[in-house]
Each structure stands twice: as structure tokens, then as C-alpha cells.
Coordinates of C-alpha atoms in Angstrom, one line a residue:
Chain A
M253 CA 57.5 162.7 114.4
S254 CA 54.1 162.4 112.7
R255 CA 51.9 159.4 113.0
K256 CA 52.4 158.5 109.1
T257 CA 56.2 158.7 109.8
L258 CA 55.9 156.5 112.6
I259 CA 53.8 153.8 110.6
S260 CA 55.9 154.1 107.6
I261 CA 59.0 153.1 110.2
F262 CA 57.0 150.2 111.6
V263 CA 56.3 149.1 108.7
V264 CA 60.1 149.2 107.2
T265 CA 61.0 147.4 110.4
V266 CA 58.7 144.7 109.9
I267 CA 59.8 144.2 106.4
L268 CA 63.1 143.9 107.5
V269 CA 63.0 141.5 110.3
F270 CA 60.9 139.2 108.0
N271 CA 63.5 139.0 105.5
M272 CA 66.4 138.4 108.5
L273 CA 64.0 135.7 109.3
L274 CA 63.3 134.5 105.7
Y275 CA 66.9 134.1 104.7
A276 CA 68.5 133.4 108.3
E277 CA 71.1 130.7 107.7
P278 CA 70.7 127.1 109.5
S279 CA 73.2 125.5 111.1
D280 CA 74.2 123.3 107.9
G281 CA 74.6 125.9 105.7
A282 CA 71.0 125.7 104.0
R283 CA 68.9 128.6 103.8
K284 CA 65.1 129.2 103.4
G285 CA 65.1 129.7 99.6
D286 CA 67.8 127.8 98.5
A287 CA 67.3 125.5 96.2
P288 CA 67.9 121.7 97.8
V289 CA 71.2 120.2 97.8
F290 CA 70.7 117.5 95.2
E291 CA 73.8 117.0 92.9
L292 CA 72.9 113.7 90.3
V293 CA 76.7 111.9 89.7
K294 CA 75.1 112.1 85.9
N295 CA 72.2 114.1 84.4
L296 CA 70.4 111.7 82.1
D297 CA 68.5 114.1 80.3
G298 CA 68.5 113.5 76.7
M299 CA 70.3 110.1 76.9
K300 CA 69.6 107.3 74.5
T301 CA 70.6 103.9 75.3
F302 CA 69.8 99.9 74.4
E303 CA 70.2 99.4 78.3
E304 CA 66.9 98.5 80.5
D305 CA 68.2 99.1 83.8
L306 CA 69.9 102.4 84.9
V307 CA 70.6 103.9 88.1
I308 CA 69.9 107.3 89.4
S309 CA 72.2 108.7 91.9
A310 CA 73.2 111.6 93.8
K311 CA 74.5 113.4 97.0
S312 CA 72.4 115.2 99.3
K313 CA 71.5 115.9 102.5
E314 CA 70.1 114.5 105.9
D315 CA 66.3 114.4 106.0
T316 CA 65.6 115.4 102.1
T317 CA 62.7 113.7 100.6
V318 CA 62.7 112.7 97.3
V319 CA 59.8 111.3 94.9
L320 CA 60.5 109.8 92.0
Y321 CA 58.0 109.5 89.0
H322 CA 58.5 107.1 86.0
Y323 CA 56.7 107.9 83.2
W324 CA 56.5 106.2 79.6
F325 CA 55.4 108.1 76.8
K326 CA 52.7 105.0 75.2
V327 CA 52.4 105.3 71.5
D328 CA 49.2 105.4 69.9
E329 CA 48.4 101.8 68.0
E330 CA 45.6 103.0 66.6
K331 CA 44.1 106.3 66.3
S332 CA 41.1 106.9 69.2
I333 CA 38.5 109.6 69.0
I334 CA 37.6 108.7 72.9
A335 CA 40.9 109.8 74.7
K336 CA 42.2 113.1 74.3
K337 CA 46.0 112.2 73.1
K338 CA 49.1 114.5 74.0
T339 CA 52.3 114.6 71.3
N340 CA 55.4 114.3 73.0
S341 CA 58.0 117.1 73.4
T342 CA 59.2 116.6 69.8
G343 CA 55.8 116.7 68.7
S344 CA 56.4 113.6 66.4
D345 CA 54.4 110.6 67.9
S346 CA 50.8 110.7 69.0
G347 CA 50.4 109.0 72.5
E348 CA 49.9 109.7 76.2
W349 CA 52.6 109.8 79.5
R350 CA 51.8 106.8 81.7
L351 CA 53.0 106.5 85.2
V352 CA 54.9 103.6 85.6
T353 CA 56.2 103.8 89.0
S354 CA 56.4 106.0 91.9
E355 CA 59.0 106.1 94.9
D356 CA 59.5 107.9 97.9
A357 CA 62.7 108.1 100.3
T358 CA 64.0 110.5 102.7
I359 CA 68.0 110.8 102.7
G360 CA 69.6 109.5 106.1
A361 CA 72.9 110.4 107.2
S362 CA 74.9 108.9 104.3
G363 CA 73.8 111.5 102.3
I364 CA 73.3 109.2 99.3
Y365 CA 70.0 108.8 97.2
A366 CA 70.3 105.5 94.7
K367 CA 67.3 104.4 93.1
Q368 CA 67.3 101.5 90.0
V369 CA 65.0 102.4 87.1
S370 CA 64.1 99.8 84.6
L371 CA 63.1 101.9 81.3
K372 CA 60.4 100.7 79.1
I373 CA 61.1 100.8 74.9
G374 CA 60.6 103.9 73.6
K375 CA 60.7 107.7 75.4
N376 CA 61.1 107.6 79.3
K377 CA 60.8 110.4 81.4
I378 CA 62.1 110.2 85.4
V379 CA 60.4 113.4 87.8
L380 CA 62.7 114.0 90.5
K381 CA 60.3 116.1 93.3
I382 CA 63.0 117.3 96.1
K383 CA 62.5 118.7 99.0
D384 CA 64.8 119.6 101.9
R385 CA 64.3 119.9 105.9
D386 CA 63.8 123.7 105.6
G387 CA 60.9 123.2 103.1
N388 CA 62.5 124.2 99.8
R389 CA 62.2 122.7 96.9
K390 CA 63.4 121.4 93.3
T391 CA 62.1 119.8 90.7
Q392 CA 64.7 117.6 88.0
I393 CA 63.5 116.2 85.0
M394 CA 65.2 113.9 82.6
N395 CA 64.1 112.6 79.4
M396 CA 65.6 109.5 77.9
E397 CA 65.0 107.3 75.3
R398 CA 65.7 103.3 75.4
M399 CA 66.0 101.6 72.0
D400 CA 65.2 98.2 71.0
K401 CA 68.6 96.5 70.4
E402 CA 66.7 93.2 69.0
A403 CA 64.5 95.2 66.5
L404 CA 67.4 97.6 65.2
T405 CA 69.4 94.6 64.7
N406 CA 66.6 92.4 62.7
Y407 CA 65.8 95.8 60.7
I408 CA 70.1 96.1 59.7
N409 CA 70.0 92.3 59.0
N410 CA 66.8 92.7 56.7
I411 CA 68.9 95.7 55.0
I412 CA 71.9 93.3 54.7
L413 CA 69.9 90.4 53.5
K414 CA 68.0 92.5 50.8
D415 CA 71.1 93.5 49.5
V416 CA 72.5 90.0 49.6
D417 CA 69.3 88.9 47.3
K418 CA 69.8 91.7 44.6
D419 CA 73.2 90.5 44.6
I420 CA 72.5 87.3 43.8
Chain B
M296 CA 87.6 76.5 83.5
F297 CA 89.1 75.9 86.9
Q298 CA 91.7 73.1 87.7
N299 CA 90.8 72.4 91.0
K300 CA 91.2 68.7 91.4
G301 CA 89.9 66.4 93.9
K302 CA 87.1 68.5 95.5
E303 CA 85.9 66.2 98.1
A304 CA 82.0 66.4 99.5
S305 CA 83.5 68.8 102.5
G306 CA 84.4 71.5 99.6
I307 CA 87.8 71.0 100.4
V308 CA 90.5 70.6 97.1
S309 CA 93.1 68.7 97.7
Q310 CA 95.0 69.6 94.7
Y311 CA 94.2 73.7 94.4
D312 CA 95.2 75.6 91.6
K313 CA 97.3 78.2 93.0
S314 CA 96.2 81.0 90.1
N315 CA 92.4 80.2 91.9
L316 CA 94.1 81.7 94.8
L317 CA 94.2 85.2 92.8
R318 CA 90.4 85.6 93.4
P319 CA 89.7 89.1 93.8
D320 CA 87.9 90.9 96.1
K321 CA 85.8 92.5 93.8
L322 CA 85.3 91.0 90.4
I323 CA 82.9 93.9 88.2
V324 CA 81.4 93.9 85.0
N325 CA 81.4 97.2 83.7
M326 CA 79.0 97.8 80.9
G327 CA 78.8 101.5 80.4
E328 CA 76.1 102.8 82.4
K329 CA 75.4 100.0 84.1
H330 CA 77.7 97.7 86.7
V331 CA 77.4 94.4 88.2
L332 CA 79.5 92.6 91.0
L333 CA 79.9 89.0 90.3
T334 CA 79.5 86.7 93.3
E335 CA 80.4 83.2 93.1
N336 CA 77.4 81.6 94.7
K337 CA 75.8 78.7 93.3
Q338 CA 73.4 80.9 90.8
N339 CA 76.5 82.7 89.2
A340 CA 79.0 80.0 89.5
E341 CA 79.2 79.3 85.8
T342 CA 79.4 83.2 85.1
Y343 CA 81.7 83.8 87.6
Q344 CA 84.0 80.9 86.7
K345 CA 84.3 81.9 82.9
V346 CA 84.8 85.6 83.4
F347 CA 87.3 84.9 86.0
G348 CA 88.8 82.3 83.6
D349 CA 88.8 84.7 80.7
C350 CA 90.7 87.1 83.1
K351 CA 93.4 84.8 84.2
A352 CA 93.9 83.8 80.5
L353 CA 94.4 87.6 79.5
L354 CA 97.0 88.2 82.3
R355 CA 98.8 85.0 81.5
A356 CA 99.3 85.7 77.6
L357 CA 100.3 89.7 79.2
L358 CA 103.0 88.3 81.4
H359 CA 104.0 86.1 78.6
S360 CA 104.1 88.9 76.0
A361 CA 107.4 91.1 75.4
Q362 CA 105.8 94.3 76.9
T363 CA 107.8 95.6 80.0
Q364 CA 106.6 99.2 79.6
A365 CA 103.1 100.6 79.5
G366 CA 102.0 102.4 76.8
Q367 CA 100.3 105.2 78.8
R368 CA 100.1 106.0 82.5
I369 CA 96.5 106.8 83.8
P370 CA 96.3 109.0 87.2
T371 CA 93.7 107.2 89.4
E372 CA 91.9 110.3 90.4
N373 CA 89.2 109.6 87.9
P374 CA 88.7 105.9 87.3
E375 CA 85.3 106.8 85.6
P376 CA 86.4 107.2 82.3
L377 CA 87.9 103.5 82.3
R378 CA 84.7 102.4 84.3
S379 CA 82.3 103.7 81.7
G380 CA 83.5 101.5 78.8
R381 CA 82.6 97.6 78.6
N382 CA 84.9 96.2 80.7
I383 CA 85.8 93.7 83.4
E384 CA 87.3 95.0 86.9
M385 CA 89.3 92.9 89.4
R386 CA 90.0 94.8 92.7
F387 CA 92.0 92.9 95.2
N388 CA 91.7 93.5 98.9
F389 CA 95.5 94.0 99.6
S390 CA 98.8 95.5 97.5
I391 CA 99.6 92.2 96.1
S392 CA 103.5 92.4 95.2
A393 CA 103.8 92.2 91.3
D394 CA 106.4 89.5 91.6
A395 CA 103.8 87.3 93.4
F396 CA 100.8 88.2 90.9
A397 CA 103.4 86.9 88.4
Q398 CA 103.9 83.7 90.0
L399 CA 100.6 82.7 90.6
L400 CA 99.9 83.3 87.1
G401 CA 102.8 80.9 86.3
A402 CA 105.2 83.5 85.3
D403 CA 108.8 83.2 86.5
Q404 CA 109.3 87.0 87.1
N405 CA 107.1 90.4 87.1
P406 CA 107.8 91.4 83.7
W407 CA 106.7 95.0 84.4
E408 CA 109.6 97.4 84.9
E409 CA 107.3 100.1 86.2
I410 CA 105.0 97.9 88.5
D411 CA 105.5 97.1 92.0
Y412 CA 102.7 96.1 93.3
V413 CA 98.7 94.9 91.9
D414 CA 95.9 96.5 93.5
G415 CA 93.3 96.1 90.3
V416 CA 92.9 95.3 86.8
I417 CA 91.0 96.4 84.0
L418 CA 90.3 94.5 81.4
S419 CA 88.7 96.2 78.3
A420 CA 86.6 94.2 76.0
A421 CA 86.4 96.5 72.7
D422 CA 90.3 97.4 72.1
S423 CA 91.9 94.4 74.1
K424 CA 93.6 97.0 76.3
I425 CA 95.1 96.0 80.0
Y426 CA 95.0 98.2 82.6
I427 CA 97.1 97.3 86.3
L428 CA 96.5 99.2 89.2
D429 CA 99.1 100.2 91.5
D430 CA 97.7 102.4 94.2
S431 CA 101.4 103.0 95.6
Q432 CA 101.8 105.2 92.7
N433 CA 98.4 106.4 92.2
M434 CA 98.4 104.6 88.5
Y435 CA 96.6 102.6 86.0
F436 CA 99.4 101.4 83.6
Q437 CA 98.1 100.5 80.4
F438 CA 99.2 97.4 78.2
D439 CA 97.9 95.8 75.0
G440 CA 96.6 92.9 75.6
S441 CA 95.4 89.9 73.0
Q442 CA 92.2 88.2 73.3
G443 CA 93.0 85.1 70.9
D444 CA 90.5 82.8 71.2
L445 CA 88.6 84.7 74.0
N446 CA 85.8 87.2 73.8
L447 CA 85.3 89.5 76.7
E448 CA 82.4 91.5 74.9
H449 CA 80.6 87.9 74.6
A450 CA 80.8 87.3 78.8
I451 CA 80.1 90.9 79.2
S452 CA 77.1 90.1 77.1
Q453 CA 76.0 87.6 79.2
V454 CA 76.1 89.2 82.6
E455 CA 73.9 91.7 80.7
K456 CA 71.6 89.5 79.5
S457 CA 71.2 87.7 83.4
N458 CA 69.1 90.7 84.6
A459 CA 71.6 91.1 87.5
P460 CA 70.8 93.8 89.8
A461 CA 72.8 97.1 88.9
Y462 CA 75.6 98.2 91.5
I463 CA 77.1 102.0 91.9
F464 CA 80.2 102.9 93.1
F465 CA 79.8 105.2 96.1
N466 CA 82.7 107.6 95.5
D467 CA 81.2 108.8 92.0
I468 CA 78.6 110.0 94.5
N469 CA 80.7 111.9 97.1
P470 CA 84.7 110.8 96.8
E471 CA 85.3 112.7 99.5
L472 CA 83.6 110.2 102.3
Y473 CA 83.6 107.0 100.0
G474 CA 86.7 105.2 98.6
A475 CA 86.9 103.5 95.4
D476 CA 86.3 100.0 96.5
V477 CA 82.9 100.8 97.8
V478 CA 80.7 99.3 95.3
V479 CA 77.6 98.2 96.0
P480 CA 73.8 97.1 94.9
A481 CA 71.8 100.2 94.0
E482 CA 69.2 98.6 95.5
M483 CA 68.6 95.6 97.4
G484 CA 65.0 94.7 96.7
T485 CA 64.1 91.7 99.3
V486 CA 67.4 89.6 99.6
K487 CA 67.5 87.0 102.1
L488 CA 70.3 85.1 103.1
P489 CA 70.3 82.0 105.4
V490 CA 72.0 81.5 108.8
L491 CA 75.0 78.9 108.8
A492 CA 75.2 75.9 110.6
A493 CA 78.9 75.1 111.1
E494 CA 80.9 72.1 112.1
K495 CA 84.8 71.6 113.2
E496 CA 86.8 70.7 110.5
N497 CA 87.5 67.5 111.4
A498 CA 84.4 66.4 113.1
G499 CA 83.5 63.0 112.4
S500 CA 86.3 62.4 110.1
D501 CA 87.5 58.9 109.7
K502 CA 90.6 60.1 108.2
M503 CA 92.0 62.1 110.8
K504 CA 94.6 59.8 112.0
E505 CA 95.4 59.3 108.2
N506 CA 95.7 63.4 108.1
I507 CA 97.9 64.2 111.3
A508 CA 100.3 61.5 110.1
K509 CA 100.8 63.7 107.0
F510 CA 102.3 66.0 109.1
F511 CA 105.0 63.7 110.2
D512 CA 105.8 62.3 106.8
D513 CA 103.4 59.5 107.4
D514 CA 105.7 57.9 110.3
I515 CA 103.7 58.0 113.4
S516 CA 105.9 55.3 114.9
A517 CA 107.9 57.7 117.2
M518 CA 104.4 60.2 117.7
S519 CA 102.8 60.5 121.1
V520 CA 99.3 61.9 121.6
I521 CA 98.6 64.1 125.1
K522 CA 95.2 65.1 125.9
D523 CA 94.3 68.0 127.7
P524 CA 91.1 68.0 130.2
D525 CA 90.1 71.2 128.3
G526 CA 89.8 69.0 125.0
T527 CA 92.8 69.9 123.1
V528 CA 95.3 67.1 122.1
I529 CA 98.6 67.4 120.9
Y530 CA 100.2 65.0 118.6
T531 CA 104.2 65.4 118.6
D532 CA 107.4 63.4 118.0
R533 CA 108.9 65.4 120.9
E534 CA 111.9 66.7 118.7
Q535 CA 110.9 68.3 115.6
K536 CA 107.4 69.2 115.0
S537 CA 103.9 69.1 116.5
V538 CA 100.0 69.5 115.8
R539 CA 97.7 71.0 118.5
I540 CA 94.0 70.6 117.7
D541 CA 91.9 72.7 120.6
G542 CA 88.4 72.1 121.5
A543 CA 87.2 74.4 119.0
G544 CA 88.5 72.7 116.3
I545 CA 91.5 75.3 115.6
L546 CA 94.6 73.0 114.1
E547 CA 98.2 74.6 114.8
Y548 CA 101.4 73.1 113.4
V549 CA 104.5 73.9 114.4
R550 CA 108.0 73.0 113.2
Y551 CA 111.0 73.6 115.6
N552 CA 114.4 74.4 114.8
V553 CA 113.9 75.9 111.5
G554 CA 117.0 77.2 110.0
I555 CA 117.5 81.0 109.0
P556 CA 118.4 81.3 105.3
E557 CA 121.3 82.8 104.3
T558 CA 120.2 84.5 101.6
D559 CA 116.8 86.6 101.5
A560 CA 113.8 84.6 100.9
E561 CA 111.8 85.4 98.0
V562 CA 108.0 85.2 97.8
K563 CA 107.3 83.6 94.8
E564 CA 109.2 80.3 96.6
A565 CA 106.9 80.6 99.5
L566 CA 104.1 80.8 97.9
Q567 CA 104.6 78.0 96.1
I568 CA 106.0 76.0 99.1
S569 CA 102.5 77.3 101.1
T570 CA 100.4 75.9 98.4
D571 CA 102.3 72.7 98.2
F572 CA 101.7 72.2 101.8
I573 CA 98.6 73.1 101.9
N574 CA 97.4 71.1 99.2
K575 CA 98.9 68.2 101.2
H576 CA 98.1 68.7 104.3
L577 CA 94.3 68.9 104.7
G578 CA 93.4 70.7 101.5
F579 CA 92.1 74.5 100.9
P580 CA 88.7 75.2 101.2
Y581 CA 87.2 75.4 97.4
D582 CA 86.6 79.2 97.6
S583 CA 90.0 80.2 99.4
Y584 CA 92.0 83.4 98.4
I585 CA 94.9 85.1 99.2
A586 CA 93.9 87.8 101.8
D587 CA 97.7 89.1 103.2
I588 CA 101.2 88.3 102.6
E589 CA 103.6 89.7 105.2
A590 CA 107.5 89.2 104.8
V591 CA 109.3 88.0 108.1
T592 CA 112.2 89.7 109.0
M593 CA 115.7 89.8 111.1
G594 CA 117.3 93.0 111.1
D595 CA 116.9 94.3 107.4
R596 CA 116.9 90.7 105.7
T597 CA 113.7 88.9 104.8
I598 CA 114.0 85.3 106.2
G599 CA 110.4 84.7 105.2
Y600 CA 106.8 85.4 104.4
L601 CA 103.5 84.9 106.7
I602 CA 100.9 83.8 104.0
K603 CA 97.2 84.3 105.0
Y604 CA 94.2 82.8 103.2
K605 CA 90.2 83.6 103.6
Y606 CA 87.5 82.0 102.4
R607 CA 84.0 82.3 101.1
Y608 CA 80.8 80.5 101.3
E609 CA 78.1 81.1 98.5
G610 CA 80.5 84.0 97.6
L611 CA 80.7 85.9 100.8
P612 CA 83.9 86.0 102.9
V613 CA 83.8 84.2 106.1
V614 CA 84.9 86.7 109.1
F615 CA 85.7 86.3 112.5
D616 CA 85.1 88.2 115.6
S617 CA 87.6 90.7 117.0
A618 CA 88.4 88.2 119.9
N619 CA 89.8 85.9 117.2
D620 CA 91.3 88.4 115.1
S621 CA 93.2 85.7 112.4
S622 CA 92.3 84.3 109.2
A623 CA 91.1 80.8 108.0
I624 CA 94.4 79.6 106.9
E625 CA 97.9 81.1 108.2
I626 CA 101.1 79.7 107.1
E627 CA 104.6 81.1 107.8
I628 CA 107.4 80.0 105.6
I629 CA 110.9 80.5 106.8
G630 CA 113.5 79.9 104.2
D631 CA 112.1 77.0 102.4
Q632 CA 110.6 75.3 105.2
V633 CA 107.0 75.7 106.8
K634 CA 107.9 77.0 110.6
R635 CA 104.2 77.0 111.3
C636 CA 100.8 76.3 110.2
K637 CA 97.1 77.4 111.6
R638 CA 93.6 76.4 110.6
Q639 CA 90.3 77.4 111.8
L640 CA 87.7 76.2 109.0
R641 CA 84.4 75.1 109.2
R642 CA 82.3 72.8 107.2
L643 CA 79.3 75.4 106.6
S644 CA 75.7 74.5 105.6
P645 CA 72.5 76.2 105.5
K646 CA 70.0 76.4 108.4
T647 CA 66.2 77.0 107.8
E648 CA 66.8 80.0 109.6
I649 CA 66.5 83.5 106.8
K650 CA 67.5 86.9 107.1
T651 CA 66.3 89.7 104.9
I652 CA 69.1 92.2 104.0
K653 CA 69.3 95.7 104.8
S654 CA 70.4 98.0 101.8
P655 CA 73.9 99.3 102.2
V656 CA 72.4 103.1 102.2
D657 CA 70.1 102.1 105.3
I658 CA 73.6 100.9 107.0
L659 CA 75.2 103.7 106.1
D660 CA 72.5 105.7 107.6
I661 CA 72.5 103.9 110.6
L662 CA 76.6 103.6 110.9
L663 CA 77.2 107.7 110.3
T664 CA 74.2 108.9 112.4
E665 CA 75.2 111.2 115.7
D666 CA 74.3 109.1 118.2
I667 CA 77.1 106.4 116.8
K668 CA 79.5 109.1 117.1
I669 CA 78.4 110.2 120.5
F670 CA 78.6 106.4 121.6
S671 CA 82.0 105.4 120.4
G672 CA 83.8 108.7 120.7
E673 CA 84.8 108.2 117.1
S674 CA 84.2 110.4 114.1
I675 CA 84.1 108.2 110.8
S676 CA 86.1 110.5 108.4
H677 CA 86.2 108.3 105.5
I678 CA 84.3 104.4 104.2
N679 CA 87.0 102.5 102.6
D680 CA 85.2 99.5 101.7
M681 CA 81.9 97.9 102.5
Y682 CA 81.0 94.3 101.7
L683 CA 78.5 91.5 102.8
A684 CA 79.7 88.6 104.8
Y685 CA 79.2 85.6 106.8
F686 CA 80.3 86.5 110.6
E687 CA 81.3 83.8 112.6
G688 CA 80.1 84.6 116.2
H689 CA 77.5 82.4 118.2
D690 CA 75.4 81.5 114.8
I691 CA 76.9 82.3 111.5
I692 CA 75.0 85.1 110.2
P693 CA 75.2 87.7 107.4
V694 CA 76.6 91.0 108.2
W695 CA 77.9 93.9 106.5
V696 CA 81.3 94.7 106.9
V697 CA 82.3 98.3 106.7
D698 CA 85.8 99.4 106.8
V699 CA 86.5 102.9 107.7
T700 CA 88.7 105.7 108.7
I701 CA 87.9 107.3 111.9
E702 CA 89.0 110.5 113.8
K703 CA 89.1 110.8 117.6
M704 CA 90.6 112.9 119.9
E705 CA 93.1 111.6 122.5
R706 CA 95.3 113.8 125.2
G707 CA 94.3 116.9 122.8
I708 CA 95.4 115.3 119.9
K709 CA 93.8 114.7 116.5
L710 CA 94.2 110.6 115.7
R711 CA 93.4 109.0 112.6
E712 CA 92.7 104.8 112.5
N713 CA 91.5 102.4 110.5
K714 CA 88.7 100.5 111.9
Q715 CA 86.0 97.8 110.8
Y716 CA 82.7 97.6 111.9
I717 CA 80.4 94.8 111.9
I718 CA 76.7 95.0 111.5
G719 CA 73.9 92.5 111.6
A720 CA 72.7 92.5 107.9
E721 CA 69.2 92.1 109.2
S722 CA 69.1 93.8 112.6
G723 CA 71.4 96.9 111.8
V724 CA 72.6 96.4 115.2
I725 CA 76.6 96.7 115.5
L726 CA 78.0 93.3 116.7
D727 CA 81.6 93.8 116.3
R728 CA 84.3 96.5 116.1
K729 CA 88.0 96.0 115.5

């Protein structure tokens, strides 16, 4: 066998062994390269609500770490020429995403992740950065909007009162 | 509102409205995405009483309506659609017979043909539907309710405005491991509870003689008093009755020669006799509730009932250790007579010592570790319930009580058993297992 052939066989063997190690199945069924187990009870992405408090909860595996970032889209009250402003996902408002809070947690033997989030009025974004014990990572993003019940009620009342005034 | 009359400084109520004994194990306000468990503590007493009072009024109205059959039957496998609405949910800690349920709410009998037991109730705000849960059939039974002058939506809105912490149902997260009763705060924040001091129920009471005399129909002319060196005192008429109070303050009344009834005893009569007897003899603690009703049988006949009552302090149940595994009040009715009544109540008051409370997730993370499995030789296969309570050990301290189903191997056979773990709410240490 030529030296070139031997080198080729060696290289192929190294790649195969590396792949076997990479995808070797640990005892709990998780595999290096798999997405971490993190099953949200409800994916709240796209939700519109009047409620301030929301609970983000999920089933996961022991030793998984979760970092929750809560952002809020602060709409510009006045146009500024100093700060570089971003538009939100729909591009309808100008303003900037501000970090409200960040919290990290490590999942224990219960397999439960639960965090209460207090939404601010307007657009909110929850970003969950998840990493399991094998180092697998996943990011879950949920956009949600909290509507101002009081403002909406006043707005409707004003319309009704205007109609009443017209009738009078 | 409550109709308890004669509440004394000790917290004992002498004229207890028996419908209050239907206080649920859990009173939950479901507000769509958010759930709040109401606790009858100083902060929430008014809201709790309003919500509980409205629930009882709506149930009374339903019991007196002409509905005997449910409009719809909904399997319990997935209660989420019911919970995702705006409603009030009552969950009881045992399956109460529908007869007893109806009787406690003032109805003559159970009008619902399909329902044998009541394990819970959901009262919907928007459409006034009432759902009765019978776990023995794994079914919710839907009826048409009528709110009349009441407004459940208003009560729910009041809770919503109170900024109460959100609760979660763990069975929504993992139904294989957690039961439907596991509803706990999503986050505890920095909750602190006091350690309690306890006094014997009758300590320092100048009414003791008067109270004992009531057990003998106020006739103490033939009564003897026997004092044991261990501190036990026995009052007896040497013929029919005795009252024994031991050194720890546990009181036990016994009536001898109780006749066996010729017909089967009825639970509604037993409840009435029991309530009247306790009202007359020392009264109920304010936050009492029925913990269990067991039939007393002779052959295939039901000759009476054993009714167990527990009580809460600031909305949290008081639980005993495994060496003293009985309820706060136990009363045995045979036919139409009280055969036995045992009371082990304490007058509780807060001490200056304060405990910080671990979150339920932290507690479960401790309980479900491999270390506990190795130490106990038991594998926890299901968490049935979990709640904060006060534990009567050396001190009366806040604890987490976790009701579980365990699996263990004995002589090569896999056994399943229900157990209760009592875990220090601050320390996370397992204090008792029974």
C-alpha cells in the first residue's frame, strides 16, 4: 500500500472516530449537537394582552442553564439627532429596545423552569438563552404586546361621549 | 359574608355556620394567563370572604334550581381550556359525597343524578356556567348557573388589581410527574413567615369548669375527677360519659353504651349532629374545614361516620408530625349520638423569629435528587400536591408539605404507596415523612 493511501485511510479513520465521539449518546438521551430540551408550556410569541404579569414556564432537564432577557421597546417621544434609533420589527414606530431585566437560572431535579415577568405597556421581547449540560445551545425569542386597558377604555368612552354630544 | 357568631379572642367560634366547613383546600382565581391562589390571611381576608361567599351563594342557587342533569360532560384529562377562562376554582382536599356537599349548603339532598362525589368546582364569570368535578368519574359536569345580583367578574377584577403573585399549575408543565392539585407561586420573591408560639387550648381559661360541665349536660353533681401523676385529668360520671385531658392538652370525650341504629346512618344527619355538638362544646377554630368523612361500618351496614376537621392559621393549614397522626378535631357519630370527640388544638400566636421561605421549585429540586432516592430507598414517581403549612413539632414552623406517590422494591415486588414529605420551608431539610 502506498504511503498516500495509508495517509488517506488514517485521515478517514480520524474523521469517523471524531464524529462517533461527537454524536455519542450520553445516558440521559441527550446528544452533543442536539438542541437542549426546553419545552415551553405556552409559546407566547405574538401575544397581545392587557395583563401585566405573565409566567414563562417550561419543562427542561437538570443542569440546563437559562438566561432570560426582558426588553421593552421605548417609543420616541421626540425625534433625537443624537442617538441612533432603531425601528421595531414592523418598522411602524421609531424608538429603541431597552433591557428591563435579565435573570439566570439553573434547572434542578424538578425539571421545571418558571419565571414571572412584568410586562411594560407597549412592545416587549423575551429572549431565553438556553444551554444544556452538554453545552448545546438554543435561543427562544418571544415578542408580545401589553395594551393599556385604561387608555383604551378612555378612548372608547370619548368616542361614545362625542356621539352622545352629537345626538344632543 | 360569614355568619359566624360569637368569635372569641382565642379565635374560637361558638356558632359556626356549617357551610364555612366547605372551605376548599384551594381557592383559585383564574384570569386567563394568570392564576392566583387566595389565602385567608390578614392581608386577603376580605377578598377571600367575598369570593368564597359568592361561590357558596351561586352553588346554593344551583342546588335549589330544577337542574338534575348536566348539560355537558367534560373529561378531566385536560382542564386547561376551563382554566384559561376567567373563573373561580375550588379544589377540595378529599372527595366529599355529593349528599354531604348539598347538605352543607343547606339543600335537603343531592339533586344531581350523575354525580356521586364532589372534588372541585369551577364557576365561570362570563357565562355563569358551573362545572362540578367528580374525580371518581374523571369528569366535569356543566350546569347553568345564575349570578343574580352577584358579579363574579367584579370579584375577579378586584383580585387582578391587587397585584397578587402569579401561580402556576405544574401539571401544565409536566403532567406525567405533577398532579392537578400542584398549584404554587411562580416565584416566591422574599416571602417571610413567623414561627408560632402555641398554648394549650384551655390554658389559663377560667371557663374550663363550665366547658367540662357542658359535656355532662351541665349536671356535675355526680361527676368525679381523677388526676393522674402524669398530668392527665379525667372527669367522669362513672356511668355514661368521660372527658380526659392529658398533659399536652389533648381532650377526648367518650360516651359509653351507644346504641347501634336499626337503619343505615345518613351523612347529612351526622354532619348536622357533629356541627351542633362542636358548636356547643368548645366551638370551632375560626378557619376550620372538613378534612375527611369516613363511614363507620358493621358488616355491610353503615352505622355512623367519623368526621375529621383541620384548621388553618393565617390561611395555612396546621399539620401534625407522624407520631401524632390525627386531625385537630375528630368526632365519631353512631346513629344519632356522639360516641367520641377528640380535640388537639392550640392557641397560636406569632413569635418574633421569622423564616424566609424557599420557592417550591427549590424544594422539589431537593426532594427529587438522587441523594434522597438513595437515602430513602424510595423513588418518587408522582407529586400529587404541594402547599405551605405550619408544622406542629417542637416549634411551630412554616413548612412545605409535598404529597407524593413513591415506588419501592420489597422482596422483588414493585410497590406503590402514597406518602407525605414535610420539609422546612427555610432550611429545605426533610423534617418528617409519613
